[in-house]
Tab-separated table of C-alpha atoms in Angstrom:
chain	number	residue	atom	x	y	z
A	17	UNK	CA	134.457	-36.563	53.928
A	18	UNK	CA	136.972	-33.776	54.866
A	19	UNK	CA	140.484	-34.594	55.472
A	20	UNK	CA	143.312	-32.600	56.906
A	21	UNK	CA	146.981	-33.612	56.842
A	22	UNK	CA	148.821	-32.080	59.878
A	23	UNK	CA	151.398	-33.023	62.439
A	24	UNK	CA	154.071	-30.806	64.039
A	25	UNK	CA	152.395	-27.621	63.031
A	26	UNK	CA	149.248	-28.429	65.221
A	27	UNK	CA	149.959	-31.543	67.249
A	28	UNK	CA	146.665	-30.969	69.174
A	29	UNK	CA	144.504	-30.924	65.941
A	30	UNK	CA	142.534	-33.985	66.878
A	31	UNK	CA	141.171	-32.066	69.900
A	32	UNK	CA	140.481	-28.876	67.892
A	33	UNK	CA	138.426	-30.065	64.821
A	34	UNK	CA	134.713	-30.431	64.830
A	35	UNK	CA	132.837	-33.638	63.949
A	36	UNK	CA	133.237	-34.408	60.191
A	37	UNK	CA	136.942	-33.636	59.778
A	38	UNK	CA	139.317	-36.605	59.784
A	39	UNK	CA	143.040	-35.873	60.743
A	40	UNK	CA	145.750	-37.645	59.099
A	41	UNK	CA	149.392	-37.305	59.721
A	42	UNK	CA	151.955	-35.278	57.580
A	43	UNK	CA	151.175	-36.129	53.915
A	44	UNK	CA	153.829	-38.063	51.778
A	45	UNK	CA	153.799	-39.030	48.198
A	46	UNK	CA	150.549	-40.830	47.206
A	47	UNK	CA	148.643	-39.818	50.340
A	48	UNK	CA	146.477	-37.117	48.589
A	49	UNK	CA	145.775	-39.644	45.771
A	50	UNK	CA	144.678	-42.160	48.636
A	51	UNK	CA	142.417	-39.538	50.040
A	52	UNK	CA	140.751	-38.753	46.859
A	53	UNK	CA	140.088	-42.473	46.187
A	54	UNK	CA	138.852	-42.844	49.778
A	55	UNK	CA	136.115	-40.446	48.950
A	56	UNK	CA	137.345	-37.125	50.155
A	57	UNK	CA	135.468	-34.075	49.275
A	58	UNK	CA	137.764	-31.316	50.872
A	59	UNK	CA	141.464	-31.884	51.584
A	60	UNK	CA	143.454	-29.636	53.775
A	61	UNK	CA	147.178	-29.863	53.493
A	62	UNK	CA	149.349	-28.274	56.467
A	63	UNK	CA	152.209	-30.674	57.070
A	64	UNK	CA	154.179	-32.951	54.731
A	65	UNK	CA	157.032	-35.328	54.803
A	66	UNK	CA	160.069	-34.397	52.615
A	67	UNK	CA	163.290	-35.577	53.805
A	68	UNK	CA	163.431	-39.319	54.093
A	69	UNK	CA	160.331	-39.981	51.747
A	70	UNK	CA	159.072	-38.535	48.642
A	71	UNK	CA	156.868	-35.415	49.205
A	72	UNK	CA	153.445	-34.805	47.950
A	73	UNK	CA	153.330	-34.521	44.158
A	74	UNK	CA	151.914	-31.550	42.478
A	75	UNK	CA	150.132	-34.016	40.124
A	76	UNK	CA	148.135	-35.535	43.177
A	77	UNK	CA	146.861	-32.182	43.899
A	78	UNK	CA	145.902	-31.571	40.349
A	79	UNK	CA	144.248	-35.090	40.311
A	80	UNK	CA	142.091	-33.996	43.350
A	81	UNK	CA	141.144	-30.696	41.869
A	82	UNK	CA	140.308	-32.414	38.532
A	83	UNK	CA	137.995	-34.741	40.459
A	84	UNK	CA	136.076	-31.772	42.067
A	85	UNK	CA	137.758	-31.939	45.398
A	86	UNK	CA	138.551	-28.610	47.013
A	87	UNK	CA	142.029	-28.571	48.201
A	88	UNK	CA	143.368	-25.991	50.765
A	89	UNK	CA	146.805	-25.327	52.026
A	90	UNK	CA	148.505	-23.386	54.684
A	91	UNK	CA	151.521	-23.038	57.245
A	92	UNK	CA	154.108	-25.380	55.894
A	93	UNK	CA	154.108	-27.783	52.799
A	94	UNK	CA	150.458	-26.765	52.538
A	95	UNK	CA	151.473	-23.125	51.985
A	96	UNK	CA	154.210	-24.030	49.410
A	97	UNK	CA	151.953	-26.240	47.312
A	98	UNK	CA	149.206	-23.789	47.408
A	99	UNK	CA	151.287	-21.045	46.154
A	100	UNK	CA	152.506	-23.442	43.383
A	101	UNK	CA	148.971	-24.719	42.355
A	102	UNK	CA	146.992	-21.671	42.897
A	103	UNK	CA	146.461	-21.248	39.229
A	104	UNK	CA	144.815	-24.626	39.013
A	105	UNK	CA	142.409	-23.932	41.838
A	106	UNK	CA	144.232	-24.972	45.101
A	107	UNK	CA	143.282	-22.327	47.856
A	108	UNK	CA	145.855	-20.903	50.222
A	109	UNK	CA	145.121	-19.703	53.670
A	110	UNK	CA	147.144	-17.466	55.979
A	111	UNK	CA	150.027	-15.172	56.205
A	112	UNK	CA	152.635	-17.545	55.107
A	113	UNK	CA	150.692	-18.704	52.014
A	114	UNK	CA	150.447	-14.914	51.328
A	115	UNK	CA	154.300	-14.590	51.655
A	116	UNK	CA	154.934	-17.373	49.213
A	117	UNK	CA	152.280	-16.266	46.810
A	118	UNK	CA	153.663	-12.777	46.628
A	119	UNK	CA	157.309	-13.974	46.256
A	120	UNK	CA	158.213	-12.455	49.588
A	121	UNK	CA	159.384	-15.956	50.542
A	122	UNK	CA	160.887	-18.276	48.076
A	123	UNK	CA	162.794	-20.925	50.004
A	124	UNK	CA	161.220	-24.235	50.906
A	125	UNK	CA	163.489	-24.377	53.908
A	126	UNK	CA	161.792	-21.256	55.595
A	127	UNK	CA	158.870	-23.437	56.783
A	128	UNK	CA	161.025	-26.571	57.665
A	129	UNK	CA	161.912	-27.768	61.070
A	130	UNK	CA	162.876	-30.913	62.953
A	131	UNK	CA	160.644	-32.501	65.537
A	132	UNK	CA	159.884	-35.639	67.542
A	133	UNK	CA	157.743	-38.552	66.441
A	134	UNK	CA	153.863	-38.711	66.952
A	135	UNK	CA	154.253	-40.581	70.057
A	136	UNK	CA	156.138	-37.480	71.581
A	137	UNK	CA	153.390	-35.007	70.204
A	138	UNK	CA	155.743	-34.006	67.582
A	139	UNK	CA	157.818	-32.236	69.961
A	140	UNK	CA	159.664	-29.243	68.155
A	141	UNK	CA	163.515	-29.360	68.121
A	142	UNK	CA	164.087	-26.276	65.985
A	143	UNK	CA	162.384	-23.044	64.945
A	144	UNK	CA	160.983	-22.503	61.563
A	145	UNK	CA	162.273	-19.226	59.930
A	146	UNK	CA	158.778	-18.031	59.261
A	147	UNK	CA	158.106	-18.117	63.111
A	148	UNK	CA	161.352	-16.504	63.814
A	149	UNK	CA	160.523	-13.678	61.339
A	150	UNK	CA	157.149	-13.343	62.717
A	151	UNK	CA	158.509	-12.925	66.165
A	152	UNK	CA	161.071	-10.337	65.247
A	153	UNK	CA	158.458	-8.366	63.345
A	154	UNK	CA	156.166	-8.405	66.398
A	155	UNK	CA	158.930	-7.091	68.653
A	156	UNK	CA	160.418	-4.294	66.672
A	157	UNK	CA	157.466	-1.865	66.440
A	158	UNK	CA	157.035	-2.382	70.048
A	159	UNK	CA	160.481	-1.102	70.576
A	160	UNK	CA	161.656	-4.239	72.291
A	161	UNK	CA	164.456	-4.598	69.832
A	162	UNK	CA	166.766	-1.838	68.457
A	163	UNK	CA	167.175	-1.792	64.830
A	164	UNK	CA	170.699	-3.080	64.876
A	165	UNK	CA	169.620	-5.998	67.110
A	166	UNK	CA	166.677	-6.831	64.737
A	167	UNK	CA	168.923	-6.816	61.602
A	168	UNK	CA	171.605	-8.944	63.286
A	169	UNK	CA	169.121	-11.528	64.700
A	170	UNK	CA	167.307	-11.749	61.399
A	171	UNK	CA	170.529	-12.197	59.356
A	172	UNK	CA	171.670	-14.901	61.933
A	173	UNK	CA	168.403	-16.877	61.474
A	174	UNK	CA	168.480	-16.620	57.885
A	175	UNK	CA	172.192	-18.023	57.788
A	176	UNK	CA	171.374	-21.021	59.933
A	177	UNK	CA	170.484	-24.524	58.547
A	178	UNK	CA	166.953	-25.234	59.439
A	179	UNK	CA	167.817	-28.076	61.691
A	180	UNK	CA	170.226	-25.779	63.735
A	181	UNK	CA	167.951	-22.942	64.214
A	182	UNK	CA	166.753	-22.335	67.667
A	183	UNK	CA	166.378	-19.110	69.525
A	184	UNK	CA	169.647	-19.988	71.405
A	185	UNK	CA	171.716	-20.521	68.214
A	186	UNK	CA	170.226	-17.456	66.698
A	187	UNK	CA	171.162	-15.149	69.585
A	188	UNK	CA	174.621	-16.978	69.783
A	189	UNK	CA	175.551	-16.624	66.232
A	190	UNK	CA	174.223	-12.979	65.781
A	191	UNK	CA	176.819	-10.175	65.217
A	192	UNK	CA	175.246	-8.042	67.818
A	193	UNK	CA	176.295	-4.601	69.198
A	194	UNK	CA	178.748	-4.808	72.126
A	195	UNK	CA	176.210	-3.566	74.661
A	196	UNK	CA	173.480	-6.146	73.765
A	197	UNK	CA	172.717	-8.706	76.336
A	198	UNK	CA	172.479	-12.110	74.723
A	199	UNK	CA	170.716	-13.505	77.699
A	200	UNK	CA	168.096	-10.881	77.655
A	201	UNK	CA	167.622	-11.317	73.901
A	202	UNK	CA	167.170	-14.968	74.150
A	203	UNK	CA	164.628	-14.727	76.884
A	204	UNK	CA	162.841	-11.981	74.948
A	205	UNK	CA	162.532	-14.167	71.819
A	206	UNK	CA	161.253	-17.172	73.634
A	207	UNK	CA	158.790	-15.200	75.884
A	208	UNK	CA	157.360	-13.293	72.959
A	209	UNK	CA	157.566	-16.259	70.224
A	210	UNK	CA	154.891	-15.990	67.509
A	211	UNK	CA	154.003	-19.432	66.139
A	212	UNK	CA	152.673	-18.060	62.844
A	213	UNK	CA	152.467	-21.632	61.469
A	214	UNK	CA	150.049	-22.576	64.176
A	215	UNK	CA	147.927	-19.541	63.549
A	216	UNK	CA	147.623	-20.070	59.930
A	217	UNK	CA	146.664	-23.734	60.469
A	218	UNK	CA	143.935	-22.812	62.868
A	219	UNK	CA	142.609	-20.582	60.163
A	220	UNK	CA	142.716	-23.380	57.746
A	221	UNK	CA	140.624	-25.629	60.139
A	222	UNK	CA	137.996	-22.943	60.375
A	223	UNK	CA	137.993	-22.561	56.717
A	224	UNK	CA	137.505	-26.084	55.915
A	225	UNK	CA	135.019	-26.586	58.734
A	226	UNK	CA	132.772	-23.760	57.064
A	227	UNK	CA	132.858	-25.281	53.445
A	228	UNK	CA	130.215	-27.613	52.087
A	229	UNK	CA	130.851	-31.338	52.538
A	230	UNK	CA	130.648	-32.080	48.906
A	231	UNK	CA	132.764	-32.166	45.614
A	232	UNK	CA	132.023	-29.508	43.165
A	233	UNK	CA	132.106	-29.483	39.325
A	234	UNK	CA	135.617	-30.328	37.668
A	235	UNK	CA	137.430	-27.273	36.300
A	236	UNK	CA	136.709	-26.264	32.740
A	237	UNK	CA	139.733	-24.101	31.898
A	238	UNK	CA	142.474	-27.065	32.171
A	239	UNK	CA	142.363	-30.919	31.759
A	240	UNK	CA	144.176	-33.418	33.909
A	241	UNK	CA	146.724	-35.350	31.811
A	242	UNK	CA	147.268	-38.999	32.834
A	243	UNK	CA	150.919	-39.612	31.807
A	244	UNK	CA	152.615	-42.975	31.939
A	245	UNK	CA	154.416	-41.789	35.012
A	246	UNK	CA	151.227	-40.867	36.753
A	247	UNK	CA	149.735	-44.441	35.813
A	248	UNK	CA	152.663	-46.080	37.357
A	249	UNK	CA	151.726	-44.771	41.007
A	250	UNK	CA	148.006	-45.781	40.670
């Protein structure tokens, strides 16, 4: 059984995955443990809860890996955990994972955003920094932005709290050159927005669809330690 935890990054995931992949909502503490006990052979982690509930433990991921479950991560919480657990066999997918793994990104908040509930298809209410940076990096080489505009918009995006980060607030708070048109820049960003989180999530779905639906031998170079704290969540 292949299981993917995803929500706001790919709200239409259920219509995109082939047969054989089960979609579950954003993962929280114990969800990966439950998936392993449910018989998962492959787990994909994209979105995770973190603010009002405990997030996915690294220990859960190690437990899955120690039981021969292939665990993949991308885009959001998945990219973070994949970078942190790569040494133990978790596999990262996509550009955002690569940025965390290389140290180019270090802040958890760079992938965070606020959104509506599942009933509203996880309507996005803010822009994650990774998408904003991808958009700016797309526009600069096309000469759609001047160097000073790029630097000012990037600095503005990086300063904003993740819940307040929208293209409007980015442009409003940017220290732009006097001749810059804020109306033009906001429209430019919206029209050319790059959703890097979605792109990476689609890559993860393709990756998981292609792998064998079976567990593989447990790792030989490390051993899972069942601590008292771990046993308390079982």
